[in-house]
Short mmCIF file of C-alpha atoms and ligand atoms in Angstrom, two decimals:
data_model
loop_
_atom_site.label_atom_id
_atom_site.label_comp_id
_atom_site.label_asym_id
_atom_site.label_seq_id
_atom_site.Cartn_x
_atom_site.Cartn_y
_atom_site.Cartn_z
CA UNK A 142 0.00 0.00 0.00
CA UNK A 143 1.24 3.53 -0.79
CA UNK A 144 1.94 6.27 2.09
CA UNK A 145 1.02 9.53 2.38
CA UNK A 146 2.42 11.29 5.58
CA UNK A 147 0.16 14.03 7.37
CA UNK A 148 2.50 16.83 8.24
CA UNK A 149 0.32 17.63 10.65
CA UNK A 150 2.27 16.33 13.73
CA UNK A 151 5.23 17.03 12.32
CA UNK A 152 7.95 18.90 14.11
CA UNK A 153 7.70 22.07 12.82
CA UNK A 154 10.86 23.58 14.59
CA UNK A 155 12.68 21.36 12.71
CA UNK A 156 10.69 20.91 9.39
CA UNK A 157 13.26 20.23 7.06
CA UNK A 158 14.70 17.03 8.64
CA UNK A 159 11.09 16.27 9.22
CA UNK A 160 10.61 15.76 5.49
CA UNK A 161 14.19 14.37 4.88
CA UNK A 162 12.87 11.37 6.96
CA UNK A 163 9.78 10.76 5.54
CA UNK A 164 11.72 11.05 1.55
CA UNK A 165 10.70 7.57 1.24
CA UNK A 166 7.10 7.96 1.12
CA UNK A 167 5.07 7.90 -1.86
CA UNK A 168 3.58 11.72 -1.57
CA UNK A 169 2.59 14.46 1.35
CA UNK A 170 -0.43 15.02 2.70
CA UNK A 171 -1.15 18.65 3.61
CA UNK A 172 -4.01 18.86 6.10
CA UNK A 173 -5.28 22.20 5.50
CA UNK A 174 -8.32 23.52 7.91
CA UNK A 175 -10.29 26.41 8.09
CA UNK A 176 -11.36 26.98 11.62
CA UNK A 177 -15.09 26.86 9.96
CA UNK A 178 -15.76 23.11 8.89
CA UNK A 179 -13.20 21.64 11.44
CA UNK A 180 -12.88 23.47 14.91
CA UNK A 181 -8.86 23.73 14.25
CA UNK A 182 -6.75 26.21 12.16
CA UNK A 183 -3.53 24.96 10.09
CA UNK A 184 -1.80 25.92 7.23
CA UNK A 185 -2.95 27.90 3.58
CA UNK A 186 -0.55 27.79 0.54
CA UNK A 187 1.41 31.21 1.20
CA UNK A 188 3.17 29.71 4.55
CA UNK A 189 3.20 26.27 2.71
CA UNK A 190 5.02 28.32 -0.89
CA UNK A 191 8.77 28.34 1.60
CA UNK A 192 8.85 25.07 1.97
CA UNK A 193 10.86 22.52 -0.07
CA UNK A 194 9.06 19.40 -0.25
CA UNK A 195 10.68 16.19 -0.97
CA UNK A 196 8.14 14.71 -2.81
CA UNK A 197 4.38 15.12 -4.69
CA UNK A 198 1.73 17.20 -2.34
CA UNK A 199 -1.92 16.65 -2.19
CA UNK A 200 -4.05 19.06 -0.50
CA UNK A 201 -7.05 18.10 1.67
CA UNK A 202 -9.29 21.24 1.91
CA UNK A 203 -10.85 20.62 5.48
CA UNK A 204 -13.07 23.95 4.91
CA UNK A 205 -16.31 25.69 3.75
CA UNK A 206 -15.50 27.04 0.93
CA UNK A 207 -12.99 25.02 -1.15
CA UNK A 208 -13.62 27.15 -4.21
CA UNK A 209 -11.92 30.09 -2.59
CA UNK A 210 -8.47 27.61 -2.02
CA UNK A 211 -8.17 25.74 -5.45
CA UNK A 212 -5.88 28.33 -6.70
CA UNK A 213 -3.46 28.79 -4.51
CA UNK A 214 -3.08 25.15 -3.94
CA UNK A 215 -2.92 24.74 -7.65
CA UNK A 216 -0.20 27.48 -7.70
CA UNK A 217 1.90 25.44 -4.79
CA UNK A 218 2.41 22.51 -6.93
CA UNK A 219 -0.59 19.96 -5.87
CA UNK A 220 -1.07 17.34 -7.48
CA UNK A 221 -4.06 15.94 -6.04
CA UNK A 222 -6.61 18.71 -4.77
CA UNK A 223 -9.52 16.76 -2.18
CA UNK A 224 -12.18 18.71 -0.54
CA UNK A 225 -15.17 17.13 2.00
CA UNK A 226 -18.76 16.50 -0.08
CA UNK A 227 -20.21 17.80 3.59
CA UNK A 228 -18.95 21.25 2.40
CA UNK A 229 -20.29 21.74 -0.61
CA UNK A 230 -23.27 19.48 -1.01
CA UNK A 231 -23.26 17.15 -4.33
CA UNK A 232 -24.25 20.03 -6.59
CA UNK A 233 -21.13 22.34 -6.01
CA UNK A 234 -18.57 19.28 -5.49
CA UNK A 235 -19.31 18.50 -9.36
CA UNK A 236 -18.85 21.59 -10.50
CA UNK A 237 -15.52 22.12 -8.42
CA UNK A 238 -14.43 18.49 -9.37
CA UNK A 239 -15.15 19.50 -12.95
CA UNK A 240 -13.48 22.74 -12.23
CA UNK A 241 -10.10 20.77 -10.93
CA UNK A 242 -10.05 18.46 -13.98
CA UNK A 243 -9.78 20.99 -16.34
CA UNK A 244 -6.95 22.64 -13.93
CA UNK A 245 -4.92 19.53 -14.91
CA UNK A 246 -5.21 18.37 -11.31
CA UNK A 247 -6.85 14.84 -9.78
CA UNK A 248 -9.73 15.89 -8.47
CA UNK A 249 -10.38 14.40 -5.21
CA UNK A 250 -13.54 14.01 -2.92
CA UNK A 251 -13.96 13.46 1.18
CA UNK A 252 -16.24 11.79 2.92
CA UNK A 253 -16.24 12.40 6.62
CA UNK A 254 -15.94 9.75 9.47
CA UNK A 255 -19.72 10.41 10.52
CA UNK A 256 -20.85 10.68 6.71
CA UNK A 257 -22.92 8.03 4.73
CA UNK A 258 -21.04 6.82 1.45
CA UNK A 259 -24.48 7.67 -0.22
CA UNK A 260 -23.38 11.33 -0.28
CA UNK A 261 -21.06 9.94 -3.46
CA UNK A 262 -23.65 10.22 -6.05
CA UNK A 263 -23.14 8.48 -9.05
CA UNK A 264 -21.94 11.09 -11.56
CA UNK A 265 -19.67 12.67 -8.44
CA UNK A 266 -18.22 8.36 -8.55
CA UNK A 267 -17.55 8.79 -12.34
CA UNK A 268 -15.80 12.27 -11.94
CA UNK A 269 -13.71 11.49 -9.07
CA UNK A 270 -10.32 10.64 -9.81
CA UNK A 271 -9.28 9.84 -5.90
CA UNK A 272 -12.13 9.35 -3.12
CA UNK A 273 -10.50 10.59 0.58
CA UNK A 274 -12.45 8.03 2.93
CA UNK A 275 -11.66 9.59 6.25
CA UNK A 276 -11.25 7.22 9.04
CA UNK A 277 -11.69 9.67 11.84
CA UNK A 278 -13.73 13.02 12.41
CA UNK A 279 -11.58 15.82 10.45
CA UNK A 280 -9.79 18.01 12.58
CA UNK A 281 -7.35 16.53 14.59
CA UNK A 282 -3.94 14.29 14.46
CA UNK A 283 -3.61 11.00 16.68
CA UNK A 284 -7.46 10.18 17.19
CA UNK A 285 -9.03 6.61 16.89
CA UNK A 286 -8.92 4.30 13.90
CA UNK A 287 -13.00 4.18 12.58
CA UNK A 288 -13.39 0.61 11.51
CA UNK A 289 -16.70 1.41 10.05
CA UNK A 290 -14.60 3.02 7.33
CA UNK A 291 -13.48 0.08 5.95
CA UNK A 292 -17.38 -1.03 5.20
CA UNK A 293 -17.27 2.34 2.58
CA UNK A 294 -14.30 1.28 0.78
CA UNK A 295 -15.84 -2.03 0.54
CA UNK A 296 -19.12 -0.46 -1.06
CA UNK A 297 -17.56 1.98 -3.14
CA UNK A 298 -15.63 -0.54 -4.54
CA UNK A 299 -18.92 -2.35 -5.30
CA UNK A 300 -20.03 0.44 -6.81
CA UNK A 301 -17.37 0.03 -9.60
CA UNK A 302 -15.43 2.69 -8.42
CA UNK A 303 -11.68 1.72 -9.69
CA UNK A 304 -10.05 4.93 -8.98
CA UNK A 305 -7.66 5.65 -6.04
CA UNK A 306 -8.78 5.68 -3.00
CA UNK A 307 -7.33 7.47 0.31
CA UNK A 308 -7.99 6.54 3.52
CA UNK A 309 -7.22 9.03 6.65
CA UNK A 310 -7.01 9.12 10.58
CA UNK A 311 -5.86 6.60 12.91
CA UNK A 312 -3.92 4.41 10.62
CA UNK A 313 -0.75 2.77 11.91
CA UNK A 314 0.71 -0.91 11.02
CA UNK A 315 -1.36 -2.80 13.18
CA UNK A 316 -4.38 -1.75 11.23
CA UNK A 317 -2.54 -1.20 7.99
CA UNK A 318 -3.10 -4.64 6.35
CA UNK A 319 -6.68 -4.75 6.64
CA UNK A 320 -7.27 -0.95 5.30
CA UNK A 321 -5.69 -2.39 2.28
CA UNK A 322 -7.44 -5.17 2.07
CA UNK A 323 -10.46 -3.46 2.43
CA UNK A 324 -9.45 -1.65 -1.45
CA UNK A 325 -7.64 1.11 -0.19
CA UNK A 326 -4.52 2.27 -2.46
CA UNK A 327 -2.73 4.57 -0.34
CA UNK A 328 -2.95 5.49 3.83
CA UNK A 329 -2.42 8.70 5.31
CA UNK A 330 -0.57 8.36 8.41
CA UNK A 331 0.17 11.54 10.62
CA UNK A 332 0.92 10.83 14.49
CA UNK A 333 1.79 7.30 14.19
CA UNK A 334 4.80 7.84 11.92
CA UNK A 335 5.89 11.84 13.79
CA UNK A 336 5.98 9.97 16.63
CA UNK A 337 8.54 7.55 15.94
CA UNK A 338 12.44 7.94 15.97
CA UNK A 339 13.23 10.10 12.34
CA UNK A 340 15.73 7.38 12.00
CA UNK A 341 12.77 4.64 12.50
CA UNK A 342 10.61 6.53 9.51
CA UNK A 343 11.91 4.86 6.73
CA UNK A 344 11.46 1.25 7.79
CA UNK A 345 8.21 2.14 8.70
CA UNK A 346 7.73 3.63 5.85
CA UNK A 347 8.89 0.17 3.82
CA UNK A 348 6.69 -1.93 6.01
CA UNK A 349 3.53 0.33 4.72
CA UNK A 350 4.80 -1.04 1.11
CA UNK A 351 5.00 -4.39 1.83
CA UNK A 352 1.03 -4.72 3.70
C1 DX5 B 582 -7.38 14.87 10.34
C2 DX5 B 582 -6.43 14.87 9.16
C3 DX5 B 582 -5.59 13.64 9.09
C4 DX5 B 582 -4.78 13.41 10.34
C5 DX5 B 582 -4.04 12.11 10.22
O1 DX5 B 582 -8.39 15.82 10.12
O2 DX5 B 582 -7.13 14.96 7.95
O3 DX5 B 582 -4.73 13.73 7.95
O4 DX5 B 582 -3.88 14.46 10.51
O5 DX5 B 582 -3.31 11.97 11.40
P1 DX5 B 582 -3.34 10.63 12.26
O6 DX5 B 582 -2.63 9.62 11.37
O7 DX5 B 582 -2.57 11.02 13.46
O8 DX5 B 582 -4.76 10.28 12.51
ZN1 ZN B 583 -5.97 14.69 6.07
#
């Protein structure tokens, strides 16, 4: 399975060694929230424009508006661009996946870790390039794995959906196997891997690969 590390609980004092340990990992996940949809405040694209990354970003818009943040995370380099469904309602997340497209970035759509998979109509599953399947309530680093989350993967997958999915919050290597057995392509893992050793990352890292 692919890894996508949540800077979230990263060391920020020391960012730069942060993401020198984490080089191995397949791309970054930037966990960006707007004090509006989540009750927590991170980080928007003109902090995010100093620093070097060592590998492909992805943004996950964790706020109301998404429209208003496509640019500028377009502008920082992201390949992948995934905003929550909850936000906009089905209506607005096909324009804005249409919208994403034909920016020349995967457009990407989250579903919360209270929200029904049902909210993934069928022409939002055709556009979709990536589906984020949260496995936690947005907002926070280092909460409890949802197993319930596992069941959506299961029935998008049912659905036909063979794009990628994403699956974020609580994920560490005990749970790792069956997330990807479940049809997930690639975790996002925050506190579990910050909180490890730097020099531990990349093993860690290499056991994600192997589950
Ligand atoms: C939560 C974020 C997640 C979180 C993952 O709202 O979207 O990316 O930071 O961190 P862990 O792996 O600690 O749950
Ligand atoms: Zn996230």
């Amino acid at each position: 399975m692919k890894i996508s590390p949540s800077i979230l609980d990263a060391d920020f004092s020391q960012l730069g060694e942060e993401l020198d340990s984490i080089s191995g990992a397949d791309r970054i996940h930037l966990d960006v929230m707007d004090g509006q949809y989540v009750p927590n405040l991170t980080l928007g694209a003109g902090i995010l424009k100093k620093v070097k990354f060592p590998r492909e970003i992805e943004a996950h818009l964790m706020v109301l508006n998404p429209e208003n943040f496509i640019e500028s995370f377009i502008a920082l380099g992201c390949k992948t661009i995934t905003f929550h469904i909850e936000a906009t309602g089905i209506p607005r997340a096909i324009s804005l996946l249409k919208k994403l497209k034909s920016r020349g970035v995967l457009a990407g759509i989250t579903i919360d870790g209270f929200t029904d998979p049902d909210w993934i109509s069928d022409e939002i599953l055709s556009l979709a390039d990536q589906i984020l399947v949260m496995s936690v309530k947005s907002g926070f680093g280092g909460q409890k794995f949802m197993d319930a989350a596992l069941l959506k993967v299961e029935d998008l997958r049912a659905r036909g959906f063979t794009g990628e999915i994403e699956m974020d919050g609580g994920i560490n290597l005990e749970n790792a196997s069956e997330v990807s057995k479940s049809g997930v392509d690639i975790a996002v893992v925050g506190s579990f891997l910050f909180k490890k050793d730097p020099k531990e990352r990349g093993e860690i890292i290499r056991a994600f690969h192997v589950v």
